Amino acid sequence: MIEFKNVTKVYTTGTEAVHDATFSIDKGEFAFLVGSSGSGKSTLIKLILKEEEANSGNIIINGKDITYLKPKRVPYLRRSMGVVFQDFRLLPDKTVYENVAFAMYIVKSTPKHIRRRVPDVLAQVGLTEKAKMYPNELSGGEQQRVALARALVNNPSMIIADEPTGNLDPNTAWDIMNLLTDINARGTTVVMATHAKDIVKTMKKRVIQIEKGNIVRDDK
Ligand code: ADP
């Protein structure tokens, strides 16, 4: 599903953010990406999303080597991934329903399909009652659930989450973790970068640790 073969990323500033990384994450896995601040977690995620280019090595996503993917193919790659960030990144002038529907609109889903699918995914994240509200009327946990609904709505094969609980209090963070566990149990691969040691410890999932750009630990 996600395979890194000897991947190195050096930014134009000269910082080597990822050094010779080799690992693979199988379909249906749940993997944490951990490491201190500045260790290279976000860079790994950006490489998976092809927001950054590797300097050397190969990255294979769903059986396809994306190293030399043509720019016009990148949107198709991203459709296989649902992405969630620490700061939610919702559209402030759209309602909960519209935020989720918009993700389907941009991949040219039919209005009929959108009308059927959005309520289902809002129900899955427990937000049926909040469909008409705007992001600034919601708690942080609710906003992150909208972001998860938006990430899920096009049925991606994987969810990539960069510090999704970073702005949430512990109880709310666990609500999000329970949702991610549920999503993973339905067959979606989950890759989550996090600082939250208690969450990683309790979940007992695979842990890939990166320090100073090097993969220093990989516990299944
Ligand atoms: P983490 O997500 O673990 O905090 P990052 O992947 O953001 O780590 O950063 C890894 C290293 O790469 C850090 O030294 C950081 O300063 C550097 N870095 C990250 N993004 C850029 C960039 N766009 N340009 C230059 N250096 C960067």
Coordinates of C-alpha atoms and ligand atoms in Angstrom, one line a residue:
M1 CA 0.0 0.0 0.0
I2 CA 2.7 2.5 1.1
E3 CA 6.3 1.5 0.4
F4 CA 9.4 3.7 0.9
K5 CA 12.6 2.3 -0.6
N6 CA 15.8 4.2 0.4
V7 CA 14.1 7.5 0.3
T8 CA 16.1 10.7 1.0
K9 CA 14.7 14.2 1.1
V10 CA 17.0 17.2 1.3
Y11 CA 15.3 20.7 1.3
T12 CA 16.8 23.4 -0.9
T13 CA 18.1 25.0 2.4
G14 CA 20.4 21.9 2.7
T15 CA 18.4 20.3 5.6
E16 CA 18.2 16.6 5.2
A17 CA 14.8 15.9 6.6
V18 CA 14.6 12.2 5.6
H19 CA 17.6 10.0 5.2
D20 CA 17.5 6.6 3.4
A21 CA 14.1 5.6 4.7
T22 CA 12.9 2.1 3.9
F23 CA 9.6 0.8 5.3
S24 CA 6.2 -0.5 4.1
I25 CA 2.7 -0.2 5.4
D26 CA 0.3 -2.9 4.3
K27 CA -3.3 -2.5 3.3
G28 CA -5.5 -2.3 6.4
E29 CA -2.7 -1.5 8.8
F30 CA -2.8 1.2 11.5
A31 CA 0.6 2.8 11.9
F32 CA 1.8 5.6 14.1
L33 CA 4.6 7.9 13.0
V34 CA 6.4 9.3 16.0
G35 CA 9.5 11.4 16.7
S36 CA 10.5 14.6 18.3
S37 CA 9.6 18.0 16.7
G38 CA 11.7 18.5 13.6
S39 CA 12.4 14.8 13.2
G40 CA 10.9 14.5 9.8
K41 CA 7.3 13.2 10.3
S42 CA 5.6 15.9 8.3
T43 CA 8.1 15.5 5.5
L44 CA 7.3 11.8 5.3
I45 CA 3.6 12.7 5.1
K46 CA 4.3 15.3 2.4
L47 CA 6.3 12.8 0.4
I48 CA 3.3 10.3 0.6
L49 CA 1.0 13.1 -0.6
K50 CA 3.5 14.1 -3.2
E51 CA 3.5 17.6 -1.9
E52 CA 7.3 17.3 -1.7
E53 CA 9.6 15.4 -4.1
A54 CA 12.2 12.9 -2.9
N55 CA 15.8 13.5 -4.0
S56 CA 16.5 9.8 -4.2
G57 CA 14.8 6.4 -3.6
N58 CA 11.3 5.2 -4.6
I59 CA 7.8 5.7 -3.1
I60 CA 5.2 3.2 -4.2
I61 CA 1.6 3.8 -3.4
N62 CA -1.1 1.2 -4.1
G63 CA 1.4 -0.6 -6.3
K64 CA 2.3 2.4 -8.3
D65 CA 5.7 4.1 -8.2
I66 CA 4.9 7.8 -7.7
T67 CA 8.5 8.9 -7.9
Y68 CA 8.1 10.0 -11.5
L69 CA 4.3 10.6 -11.5
K70 CA 3.3 13.3 -14.0
P71 CA 1.9 16.4 -12.3
K72 CA -1.4 15.9 -14.0
R73 CA -1.7 12.5 -12.4
V74 CA -1.2 13.8 -8.8
P75 CA -4.9 14.6 -8.2
Y76 CA -5.8 11.0 -9.0
L77 CA -3.1 9.8 -6.5
R78 CA -4.6 12.2 -3.8
R79 CA -8.1 10.8 -4.4
S80 CA -6.9 7.5 -2.9
M81 CA -6.0 9.4 0.3
G82 CA -8.1 11.1 2.9
V83 CA -6.0 13.7 4.8
V84 CA -6.6 15.2 8.2
F85 CA -4.5 17.9 9.9
Q86 CA -4.0 19.3 13.4
D87 CA -5.7 22.6 12.5
F88 CA -8.8 21.0 10.8
R89 CA -8.6 23.2 7.7
L90 CA -12.4 23.5 7.2
L91 CA -14.0 26.1 4.9
P92 CA -15.3 28.7 7.3
D93 CA -18.1 30.0 5.0
K94 CA -19.6 26.6 4.4
T95 CA -21.8 24.5 6.7
V96 CA -20.7 21.1 8.0
Y97 CA -22.8 19.5 5.2
E98 CA -21.3 21.8 2.6
N99 CA -17.7 21.2 3.7
V100 CA -18.2 17.5 3.2
A101 CA -20.2 17.8 0.0
F102 CA -17.6 20.1 -1.5
A103 CA -15.0 17.3 -1.3
M104 CA -17.3 15.2 -3.5
Y105 CA -18.2 18.1 -5.8
I106 CA -14.5 18.7 -6.7
V107 CA -14.1 15.1 -7.8
K108 CA -17.2 15.5 -10.0
S109 CA -19.6 13.3 -8.1
T110 CA -23.2 13.6 -9.2
P111 CA -25.6 15.7 -7.1
K112 CA -27.6 12.5 -6.4
H113 CA -24.6 10.6 -5.2
I114 CA -23.6 13.6 -3.0
R115 CA -27.1 13.8 -1.5
R116 CA -27.0 10.1 -0.6
R117 CA -23.4 9.9 0.6
V118 CA -22.9 13.0 2.8
P119 CA -25.6 12.1 5.4
D120 CA -24.1 8.6 5.7
V121 CA -20.7 9.8 6.4
L122 CA -22.0 12.5 8.8
A123 CA -23.8 9.8 10.7
Q124 CA -20.6 7.7 10.8
V125 CA -18.8 10.5 12.7
G126 CA -21.9 11.4 14.8
L127 CA -22.6 14.8 13.3
T128 CA -26.1 14.3 11.8
E129 CA -27.5 17.0 14.2
K130 CA -24.8 19.5 13.3
A131 CA -25.1 19.4 9.5
K132 CA -26.4 23.0 9.1
M133 CA -23.9 24.5 11.5
Y134 CA -20.7 26.5 10.5
P135 CA -17.2 25.5 11.7
N136 CA -17.0 28.4 14.2
E137 CA -20.2 27.1 15.9
L138 CA -18.5 23.8 16.7
S139 CA -16.1 22.5 19.3
G140 CA -12.6 21.5 18.3
G141 CA -13.5 17.8 18.5
E142 CA -16.6 18.4 16.3
Q143 CA -14.5 20.3 13.7
Q144 CA -12.1 17.4 13.6
R145 CA -15.0 15.0 13.1
V146 CA -16.1 17.2 10.1
A147 CA -12.5 16.9 8.8
L148 CA -12.7 13.2 9.2
A149 CA -16.0 13.0 7.4
R150 CA -14.6 15.0 4.5
A151 CA -11.5 12.8 4.4
L152 CA -13.7 9.7 4.2
V153 CA -16.4 10.8 1.9
N154 CA -14.8 9.7 -1.3
N155 CA -13.9 6.3 0.1
P156 CA -10.1 6.6 0.2
S157 CA -8.0 3.5 0.6
M158 CA -6.0 5.3 3.4
I159 CA -6.4 8.0 5.9
I160 CA -3.3 10.1 6.5
A161 CA -3.5 12.1 9.7
D162 CA -0.9 14.7 10.8
E163 CA -1.2 15.3 14.5
P164 CA -5.0 15.0 14.4
T165 CA -5.4 15.3 18.2
G166 CA -2.8 18.0 18.6
N167 CA -5.4 20.8 19.3
L168 CA -7.8 18.7 21.3
D169 CA -8.2 18.0 25.0
P170 CA -7.6 14.3 26.1
N171 CA -11.2 13.2 26.2
T172 CA -11.9 14.6 22.8
A173 CA -8.7 13.2 21.4
W174 CA -9.9 9.8 22.4
D175 CA -13.2 10.3 20.6
I176 CA -11.2 11.0 17.5
M177 CA -9.0 7.9 18.1
N178 CA -12.1 5.7 18.5
L179 CA -13.4 7.0 15.2
L180 CA -10.0 6.3 13.5
T181 CA -10.1 2.8 15.1
D182 CA -13.6 2.2 13.7
I183 CA -12.5 3.5 10.3
N184 CA -9.5 1.2 10.3
A185 CA -11.7 -1.8 11.4
R186 CA -13.8 -1.2 8.2
G187 CA -10.6 -1.8 6.2
T188 CA -9.1 1.7 5.6
T189 CA -5.4 2.0 6.2
V190 CA -4.5 4.6 8.8
V191 CA -1.2 6.4 9.1
M192 CA -1.0 8.9 11.9
A193 CA 1.8 11.2 12.9
T194 CA 1.6 12.2 16.6
H195 CA 3.4 13.4 19.7
A196 CA 0.8 11.9 22.0
K197 CA 2.7 9.3 23.9
D198 CA -0.2 8.1 26.0
I199 CA -2.3 7.5 22.8
V200 CA 0.5 5.5 21.1
K201 CA 1.1 3.5 24.3
T202 CA -2.6 2.6 24.8
M203 CA -3.5 1.8 21.2
K204 CA -0.8 -0.9 20.8
K205 CA -0.5 -0.4 17.1
R206 CA 2.6 -0.4 14.9
V207 CA 5.0 2.4 15.7
I208 CA 7.5 3.8 13.2
Q209 CA 9.9 6.2 14.9
I210 CA 11.9 8.8 13.0
E211 CA 14.7 10.9 14.6
K212 CA 16.8 13.4 12.8
G213 CA 15.5 12.0 9.5
N214 CA 16.4 8.4 10.3
I215 CA 13.9 5.5 11.0
V216 CA 15.2 4.4 14.3
R217 CA 12.4 2.0 15.4
D218 CA 9.6 0.0 13.7
D219 CA 7.5 -2.1 16.1
K220 CA 4.7 -4.1 14.7
Ligands
ADP1 P1 8.3 17.1 12.1 O1 7.1 17.0 11.3 O2 8.7 15.8 12.7 O3 8.3 18.2 13.2 P2 9.5 18.1 9.7 O4 9.3 17.1 8.7 O5 8.5 19.3 9.6 O6 9.5 17.5 11.1 O7 10.9 18.8 9.6 C1 12.1 18.0 9.4 C2 13.3 18.9 9.2 O8 13.1 19.5 7.9 C3 13.4 20.1 10.2 O9 14.8 20.3 10.4 C4 12.7 21.2 9.5 O10 13.3 22.4 9.9 C5 13.1 21.0 8.0 N1 12.1 21.4 7.1 C6 10.8 21.1 7.1 N2 10.1 21.7 6.1 C7 11.0 22.5 5.4 C8 11.0 23.3 4.3 N3 9.9 23.5 3.6 N4 12.1 23.9 3.9 C9 13.3 23.7 4.6 N5 13.4 22.9 5.7 C10 12.3 22.3 6.1

